[in-house]
Short mmCIF file of C-alpha atoms and ligand atoms in Angstrom, two decimals:
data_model
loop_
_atom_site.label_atom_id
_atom_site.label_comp_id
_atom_site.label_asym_id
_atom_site.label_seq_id
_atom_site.Cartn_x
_atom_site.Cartn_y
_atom_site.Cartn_z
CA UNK A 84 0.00 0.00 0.00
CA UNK A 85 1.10 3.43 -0.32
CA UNK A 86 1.39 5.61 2.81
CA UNK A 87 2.41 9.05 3.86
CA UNK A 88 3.23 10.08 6.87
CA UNK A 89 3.45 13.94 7.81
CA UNK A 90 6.34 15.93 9.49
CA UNK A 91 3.31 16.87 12.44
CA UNK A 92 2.24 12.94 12.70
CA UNK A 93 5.67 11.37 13.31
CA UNK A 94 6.66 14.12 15.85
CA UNK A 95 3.31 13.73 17.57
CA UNK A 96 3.95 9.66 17.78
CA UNK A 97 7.48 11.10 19.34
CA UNK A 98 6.05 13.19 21.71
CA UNK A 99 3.50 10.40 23.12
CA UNK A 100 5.89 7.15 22.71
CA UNK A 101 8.15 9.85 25.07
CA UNK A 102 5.16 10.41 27.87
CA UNK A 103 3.95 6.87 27.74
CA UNK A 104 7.44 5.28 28.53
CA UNK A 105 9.04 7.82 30.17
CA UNK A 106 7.22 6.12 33.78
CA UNK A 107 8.80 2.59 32.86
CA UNK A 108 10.23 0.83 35.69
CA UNK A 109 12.04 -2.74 35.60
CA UNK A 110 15.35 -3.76 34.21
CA UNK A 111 18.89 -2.38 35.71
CA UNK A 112 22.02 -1.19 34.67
CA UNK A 113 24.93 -2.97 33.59
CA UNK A 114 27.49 -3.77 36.47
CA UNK A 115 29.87 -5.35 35.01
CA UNK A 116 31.30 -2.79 33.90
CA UNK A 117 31.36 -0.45 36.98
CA UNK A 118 31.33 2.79 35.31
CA UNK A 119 27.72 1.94 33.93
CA UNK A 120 26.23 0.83 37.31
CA UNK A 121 26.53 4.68 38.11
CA UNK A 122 25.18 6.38 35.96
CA UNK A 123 21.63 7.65 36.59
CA UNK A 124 18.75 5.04 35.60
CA UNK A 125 15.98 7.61 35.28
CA UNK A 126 17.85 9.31 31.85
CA UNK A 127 15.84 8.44 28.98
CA UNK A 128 15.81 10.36 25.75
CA UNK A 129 14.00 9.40 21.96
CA UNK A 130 15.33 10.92 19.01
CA UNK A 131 14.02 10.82 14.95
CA UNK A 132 15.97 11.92 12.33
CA UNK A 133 14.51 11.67 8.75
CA UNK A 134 16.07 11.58 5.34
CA UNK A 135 15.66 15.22 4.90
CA UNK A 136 17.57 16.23 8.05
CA UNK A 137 14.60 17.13 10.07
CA UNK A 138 15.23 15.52 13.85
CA UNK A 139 12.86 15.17 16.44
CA UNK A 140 14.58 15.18 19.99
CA UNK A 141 13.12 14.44 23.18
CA UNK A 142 13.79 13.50 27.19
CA UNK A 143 17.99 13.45 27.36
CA UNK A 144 19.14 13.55 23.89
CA UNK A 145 22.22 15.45 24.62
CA UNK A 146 23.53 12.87 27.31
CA UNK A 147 26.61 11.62 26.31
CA UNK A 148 26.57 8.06 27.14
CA UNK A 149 28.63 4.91 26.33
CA UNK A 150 27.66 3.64 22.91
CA UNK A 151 29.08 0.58 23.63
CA UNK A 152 27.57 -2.59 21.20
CA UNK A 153 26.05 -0.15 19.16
CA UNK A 154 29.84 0.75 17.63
CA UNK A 155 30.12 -2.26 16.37
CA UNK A 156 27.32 -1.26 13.66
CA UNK A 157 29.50 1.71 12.84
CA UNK A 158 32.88 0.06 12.40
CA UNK A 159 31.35 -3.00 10.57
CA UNK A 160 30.60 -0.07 7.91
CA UNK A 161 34.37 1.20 8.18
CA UNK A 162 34.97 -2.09 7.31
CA UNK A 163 32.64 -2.75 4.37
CA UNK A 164 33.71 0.30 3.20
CA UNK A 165 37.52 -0.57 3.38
CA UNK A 166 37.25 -4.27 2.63
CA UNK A 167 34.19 -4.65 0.59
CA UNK A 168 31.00 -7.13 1.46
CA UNK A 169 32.33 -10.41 0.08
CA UNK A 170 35.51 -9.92 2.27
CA UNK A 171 33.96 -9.11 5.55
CA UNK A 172 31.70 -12.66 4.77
CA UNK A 173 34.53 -14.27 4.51
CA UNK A 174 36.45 -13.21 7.03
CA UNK A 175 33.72 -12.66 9.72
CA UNK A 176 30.46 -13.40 8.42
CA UNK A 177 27.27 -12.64 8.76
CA UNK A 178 25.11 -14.97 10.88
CA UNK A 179 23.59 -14.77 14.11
CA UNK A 180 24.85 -16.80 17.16
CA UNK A 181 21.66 -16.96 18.53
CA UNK A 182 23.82 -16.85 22.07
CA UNK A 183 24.51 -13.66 24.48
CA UNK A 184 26.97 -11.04 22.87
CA UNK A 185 29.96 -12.44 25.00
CA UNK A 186 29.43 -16.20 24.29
CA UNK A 187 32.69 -17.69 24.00
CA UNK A 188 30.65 -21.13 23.40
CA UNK A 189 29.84 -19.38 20.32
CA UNK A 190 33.06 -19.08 18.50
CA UNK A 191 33.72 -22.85 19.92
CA UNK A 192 30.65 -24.39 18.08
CA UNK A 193 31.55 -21.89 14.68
CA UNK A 194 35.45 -22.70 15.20
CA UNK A 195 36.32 -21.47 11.79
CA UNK A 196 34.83 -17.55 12.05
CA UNK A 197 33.23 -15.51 14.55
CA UNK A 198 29.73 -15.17 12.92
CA UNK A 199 29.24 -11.69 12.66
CA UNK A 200 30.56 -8.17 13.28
CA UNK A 201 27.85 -7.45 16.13
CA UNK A 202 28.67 -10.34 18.61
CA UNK A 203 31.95 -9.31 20.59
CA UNK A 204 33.81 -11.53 18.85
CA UNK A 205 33.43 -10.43 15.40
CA UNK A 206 33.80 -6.86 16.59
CA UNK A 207 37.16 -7.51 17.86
CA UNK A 208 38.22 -9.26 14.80
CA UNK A 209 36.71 -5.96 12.87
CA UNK A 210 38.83 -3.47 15.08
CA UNK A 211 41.71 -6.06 13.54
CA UNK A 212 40.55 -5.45 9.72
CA UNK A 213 41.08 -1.97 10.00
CA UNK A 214 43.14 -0.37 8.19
CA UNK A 215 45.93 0.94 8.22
CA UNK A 216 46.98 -2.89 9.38
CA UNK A 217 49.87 -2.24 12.28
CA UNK A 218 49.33 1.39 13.01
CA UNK A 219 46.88 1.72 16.38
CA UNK A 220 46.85 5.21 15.91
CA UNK A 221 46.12 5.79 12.21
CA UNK A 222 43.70 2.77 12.99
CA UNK A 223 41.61 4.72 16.17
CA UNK A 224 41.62 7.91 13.98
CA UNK A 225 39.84 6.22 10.86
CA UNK A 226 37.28 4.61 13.38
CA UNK A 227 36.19 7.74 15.06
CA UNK A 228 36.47 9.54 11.96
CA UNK A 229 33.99 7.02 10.73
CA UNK A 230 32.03 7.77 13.67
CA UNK A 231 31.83 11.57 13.16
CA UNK A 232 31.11 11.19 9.70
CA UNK A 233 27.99 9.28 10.26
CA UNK A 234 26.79 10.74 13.71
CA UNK A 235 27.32 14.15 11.99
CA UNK A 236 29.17 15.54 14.69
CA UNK A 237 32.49 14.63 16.52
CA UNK A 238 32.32 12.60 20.13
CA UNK A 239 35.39 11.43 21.74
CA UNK A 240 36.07 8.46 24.35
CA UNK A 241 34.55 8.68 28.38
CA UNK A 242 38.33 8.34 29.70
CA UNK A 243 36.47 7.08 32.74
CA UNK A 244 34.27 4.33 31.43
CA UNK A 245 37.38 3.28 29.33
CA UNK A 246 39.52 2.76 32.17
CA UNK A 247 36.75 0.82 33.84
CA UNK A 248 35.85 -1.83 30.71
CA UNK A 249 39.86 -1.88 30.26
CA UNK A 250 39.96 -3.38 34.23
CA UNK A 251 37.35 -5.71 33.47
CA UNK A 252 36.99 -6.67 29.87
CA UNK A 253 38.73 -10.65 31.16
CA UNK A 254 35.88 -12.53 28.76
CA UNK A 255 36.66 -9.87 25.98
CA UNK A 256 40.51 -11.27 26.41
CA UNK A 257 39.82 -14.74 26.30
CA UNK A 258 37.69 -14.28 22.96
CA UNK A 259 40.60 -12.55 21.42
CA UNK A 260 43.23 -15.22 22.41
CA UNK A 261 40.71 -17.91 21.30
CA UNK A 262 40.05 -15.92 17.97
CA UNK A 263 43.55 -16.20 17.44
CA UNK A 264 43.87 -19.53 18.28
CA UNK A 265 41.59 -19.84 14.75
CA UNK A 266 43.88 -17.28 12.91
CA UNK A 267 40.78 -15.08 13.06
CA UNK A 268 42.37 -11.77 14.06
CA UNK A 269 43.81 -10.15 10.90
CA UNK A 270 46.35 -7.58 12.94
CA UNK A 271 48.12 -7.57 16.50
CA UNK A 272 45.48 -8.97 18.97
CA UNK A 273 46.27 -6.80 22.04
CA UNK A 274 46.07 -3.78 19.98
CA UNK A 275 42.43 -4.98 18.34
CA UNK A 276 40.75 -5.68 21.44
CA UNK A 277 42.12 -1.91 22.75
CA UNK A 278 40.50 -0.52 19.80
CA UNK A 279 37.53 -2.47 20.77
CA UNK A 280 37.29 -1.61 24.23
CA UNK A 281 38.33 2.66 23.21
CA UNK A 282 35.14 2.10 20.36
CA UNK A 283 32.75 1.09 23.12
CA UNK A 284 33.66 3.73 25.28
CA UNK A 285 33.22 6.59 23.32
CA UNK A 286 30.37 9.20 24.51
CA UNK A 287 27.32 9.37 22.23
CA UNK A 288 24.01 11.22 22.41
CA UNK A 289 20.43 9.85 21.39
CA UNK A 290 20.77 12.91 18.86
CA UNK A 291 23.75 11.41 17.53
CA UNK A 292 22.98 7.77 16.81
CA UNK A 293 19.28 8.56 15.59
CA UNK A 294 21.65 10.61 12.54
CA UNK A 295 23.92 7.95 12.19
CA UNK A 296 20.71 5.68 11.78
CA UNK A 297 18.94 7.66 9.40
CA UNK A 298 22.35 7.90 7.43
CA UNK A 299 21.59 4.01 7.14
CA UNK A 300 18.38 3.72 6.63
CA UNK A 301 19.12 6.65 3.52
CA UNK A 302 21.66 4.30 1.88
CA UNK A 303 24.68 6.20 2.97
CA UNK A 304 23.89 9.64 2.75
CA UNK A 305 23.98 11.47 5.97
CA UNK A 306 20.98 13.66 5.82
CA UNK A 307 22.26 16.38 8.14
CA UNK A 308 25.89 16.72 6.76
CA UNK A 309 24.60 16.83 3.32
CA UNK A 310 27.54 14.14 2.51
CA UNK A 311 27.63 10.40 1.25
CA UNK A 312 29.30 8.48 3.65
CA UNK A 313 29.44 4.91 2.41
CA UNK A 314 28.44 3.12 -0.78
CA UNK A 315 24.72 2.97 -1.08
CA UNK A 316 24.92 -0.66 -2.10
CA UNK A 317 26.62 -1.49 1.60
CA UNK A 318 23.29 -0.08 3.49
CA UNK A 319 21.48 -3.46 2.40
CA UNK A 320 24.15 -5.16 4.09
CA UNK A 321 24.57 -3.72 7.27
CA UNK A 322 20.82 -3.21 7.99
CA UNK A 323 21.02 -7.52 7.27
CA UNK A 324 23.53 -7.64 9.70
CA UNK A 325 21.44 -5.83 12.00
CA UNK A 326 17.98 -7.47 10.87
CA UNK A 327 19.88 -10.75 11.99
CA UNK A 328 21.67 -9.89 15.53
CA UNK A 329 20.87 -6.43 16.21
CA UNK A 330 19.29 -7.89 19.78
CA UNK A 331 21.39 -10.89 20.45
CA UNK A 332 19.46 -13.99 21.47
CA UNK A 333 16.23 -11.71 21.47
CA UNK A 334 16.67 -10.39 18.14
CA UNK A 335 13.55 -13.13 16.86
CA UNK A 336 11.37 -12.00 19.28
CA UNK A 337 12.88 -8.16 18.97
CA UNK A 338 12.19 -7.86 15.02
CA UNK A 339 8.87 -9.89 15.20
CA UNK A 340 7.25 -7.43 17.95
CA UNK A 341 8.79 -4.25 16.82
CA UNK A 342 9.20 -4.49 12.85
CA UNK A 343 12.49 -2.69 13.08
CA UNK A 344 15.98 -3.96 12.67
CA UNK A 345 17.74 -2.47 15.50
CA UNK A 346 21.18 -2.62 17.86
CA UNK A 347 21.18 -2.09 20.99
CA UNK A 348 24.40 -1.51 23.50
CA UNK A 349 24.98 -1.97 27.27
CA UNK A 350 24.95 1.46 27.73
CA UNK A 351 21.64 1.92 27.19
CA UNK A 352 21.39 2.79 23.78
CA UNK A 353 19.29 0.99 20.56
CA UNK A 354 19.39 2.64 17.18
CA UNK A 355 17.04 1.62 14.65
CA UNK A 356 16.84 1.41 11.01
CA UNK A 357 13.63 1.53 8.74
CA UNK A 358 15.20 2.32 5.28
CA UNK A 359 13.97 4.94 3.21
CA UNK A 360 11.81 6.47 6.25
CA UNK A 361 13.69 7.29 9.46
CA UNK A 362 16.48 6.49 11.64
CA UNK A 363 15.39 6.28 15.43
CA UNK A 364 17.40 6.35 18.97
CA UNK A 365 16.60 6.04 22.35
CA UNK A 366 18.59 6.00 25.78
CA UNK A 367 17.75 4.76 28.86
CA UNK A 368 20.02 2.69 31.27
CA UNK A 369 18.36 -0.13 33.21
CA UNK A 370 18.69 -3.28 31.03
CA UNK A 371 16.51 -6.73 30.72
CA UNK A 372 18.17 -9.84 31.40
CA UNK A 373 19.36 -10.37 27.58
CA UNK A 374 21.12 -6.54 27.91
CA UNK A 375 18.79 -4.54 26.13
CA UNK A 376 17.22 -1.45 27.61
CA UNK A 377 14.14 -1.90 29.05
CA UNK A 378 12.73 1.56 28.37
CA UNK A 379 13.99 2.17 25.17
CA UNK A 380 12.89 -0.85 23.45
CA UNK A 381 9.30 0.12 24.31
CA UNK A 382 9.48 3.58 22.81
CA UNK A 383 10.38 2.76 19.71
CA UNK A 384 7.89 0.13 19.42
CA UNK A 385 5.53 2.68 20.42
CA UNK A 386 6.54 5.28 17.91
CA UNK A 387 6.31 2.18 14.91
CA UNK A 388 2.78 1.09 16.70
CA UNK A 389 1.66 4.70 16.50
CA UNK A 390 2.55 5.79 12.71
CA UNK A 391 1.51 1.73 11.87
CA UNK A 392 5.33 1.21 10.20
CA UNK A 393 7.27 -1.81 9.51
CA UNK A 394 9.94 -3.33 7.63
CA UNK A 395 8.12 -6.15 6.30
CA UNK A 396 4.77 -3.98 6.21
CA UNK A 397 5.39 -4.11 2.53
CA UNK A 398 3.90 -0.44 2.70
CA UNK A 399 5.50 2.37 0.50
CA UNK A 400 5.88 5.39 2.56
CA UNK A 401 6.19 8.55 1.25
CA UNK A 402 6.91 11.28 4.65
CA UNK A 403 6.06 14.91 3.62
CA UNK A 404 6.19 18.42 5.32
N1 LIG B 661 31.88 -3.22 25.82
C1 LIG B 661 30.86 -4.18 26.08
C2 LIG B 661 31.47 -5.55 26.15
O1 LIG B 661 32.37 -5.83 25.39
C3 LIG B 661 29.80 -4.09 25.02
C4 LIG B 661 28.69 -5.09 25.18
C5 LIG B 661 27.34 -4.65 24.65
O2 LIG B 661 27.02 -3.46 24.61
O3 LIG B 661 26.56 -5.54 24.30
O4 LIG B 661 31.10 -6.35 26.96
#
């Protein structure tokens, strides 16, 4: 069917997803990482961007908070971009595990690659794939410079929270060692789970990743910046890759309740993808048992709910001023 959706309509379902979740209780932050079991669990911010720029912010959607799994979206497109599609397959893949994002039982059962760019595993061997190969520094620079270019705006690491995931990240070491073990990190291993732990650490706003989503979900054009940031024919393939693990074990259940590929993070944070109508963010700490937040999951399926959207709707949707 063919829809369209006004400007006033979406910001309206923005405005009432905001007020209807904003009372959410349940979940909790994530302690294993100490930094995050500080940091206030009443934040919660929604943002929309669409693909001609216009955002609609609302709650805490300047809060800088740790983007966590939800860089692993971002530097799996660093790496399509660098490496091309058929080589990140290869290399990585692109299947879900179907286990939590840490599972080291995961890489045992798939011994020869670590499924997909958005379990830890396959993040870590990403952070390896970048180029330039042996150089951490020129390799941190073209990962947030990846990350500026598609949040629209620069962000830079929490020193804090990156201390405190360096102190801790012991699983995260034993998944590198074992990825090695299969010849499955492409560069120095020590040096590709540091990039890993500096990418997760780095300070993000709601504002930020609902760009960065919309820049997706517009086939690599960043609406706000005006500026083509990847290949258009990668933003089939990472929204896949999303589609697929974006939610970890939950991402079934996820995608068949919300109709929305998405990624969540640790820190709170889900960005979702609906290509060709909107990218959408929300932030809220406290987490459910799988690691997803509690409160943000349920705005965004409220905001998709209210304007009736879907990925598999098979609706065209046309969004006008
Ligand atoms: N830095 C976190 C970790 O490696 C990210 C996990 C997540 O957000 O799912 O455990």
């Amino acid at each position: 069917m063919d829809k369209t959706l006004t400007h006033a309509q979406i910001e309206a379902a923005v405005k009432e997803a905001y007020q209807e979740c904003k009372d959410i209780t349940g979940g909790k932050n994530a302690d294993y990482i100490p930094f995050l079991a500080n940091i206030d669990p009443n934040l919660f911010g929604l943002s929309v961007t669409l693909p001609d720029g216009t955002t609609f912010n609302i709650g805490d959607t300047d809060y800088k908070f740790g983007i966590e799994s939800v860089s692993k979206v971002l530097t799996a497109i660093l790496i399509l971009k660098q490496h091309g599609a058929e080589a990140v397959l290869k290399q990585i893949g692109a299947d879900a595990t179907g286990l939590p994002f840490n599972s080291i039982f995961a890489i045992l059962l798939e011994n020869d690659h670590p499924s997909t760019p958005l379990v830890n595993a396959g993040a870590i061997t990403a952070c390896s794939m970048v180029n330039p190969k042996g150089d951490s520094w020129g390799k941190w620079e073209a990962i947030i410079n990846n990350i500026t270019a598609l949040c629209g705006s620069e962000s830079e690491v929490i020193d804090e929270l990156y201390k405190s995931e360096s102190e801790t990240n012991f699983n995260n070491r034993a998944i590198s060692w074992l990825l090695k073990n299969y010849n499955r990190i492409y560069d120095d291993v020590d040096m590709s789970l540091d990039l890993y732990t500096r990418q997760c650490s780095v300070g993000i706003t709601a504002s930020q990743l609902s760009i960065c989503a919309a820049t997706i979900a517009n086939r690599g054009f960043n609406p706000v910046t005006k500026t083509q940031v990847f290949d258009p024919q990668l933003a089939p393939k990472i929204t896949t890759l999303i589609s697929s693990v974006g939610f970890y074990q939950n991402t079934g259940d996820w995608l068949y309740t919300s109709g929305i590929p998405a990624k969540s993070g640790v820190g709170g944070g889900v960005l979702g993808v609906l290509p060709g109508v909107m990218g959408i963010a929300a932030f809220a700490p406290p987490l459910d048992p799988a690691g997803n937040s509690v409160k943000a999951q349920a705005a965004i399926k409220a905001v998709m709910k209210k304007l009736d959207l879907g990925v598999f709707n098979g609706d065209r949707v046309t969004v006008t001023a």
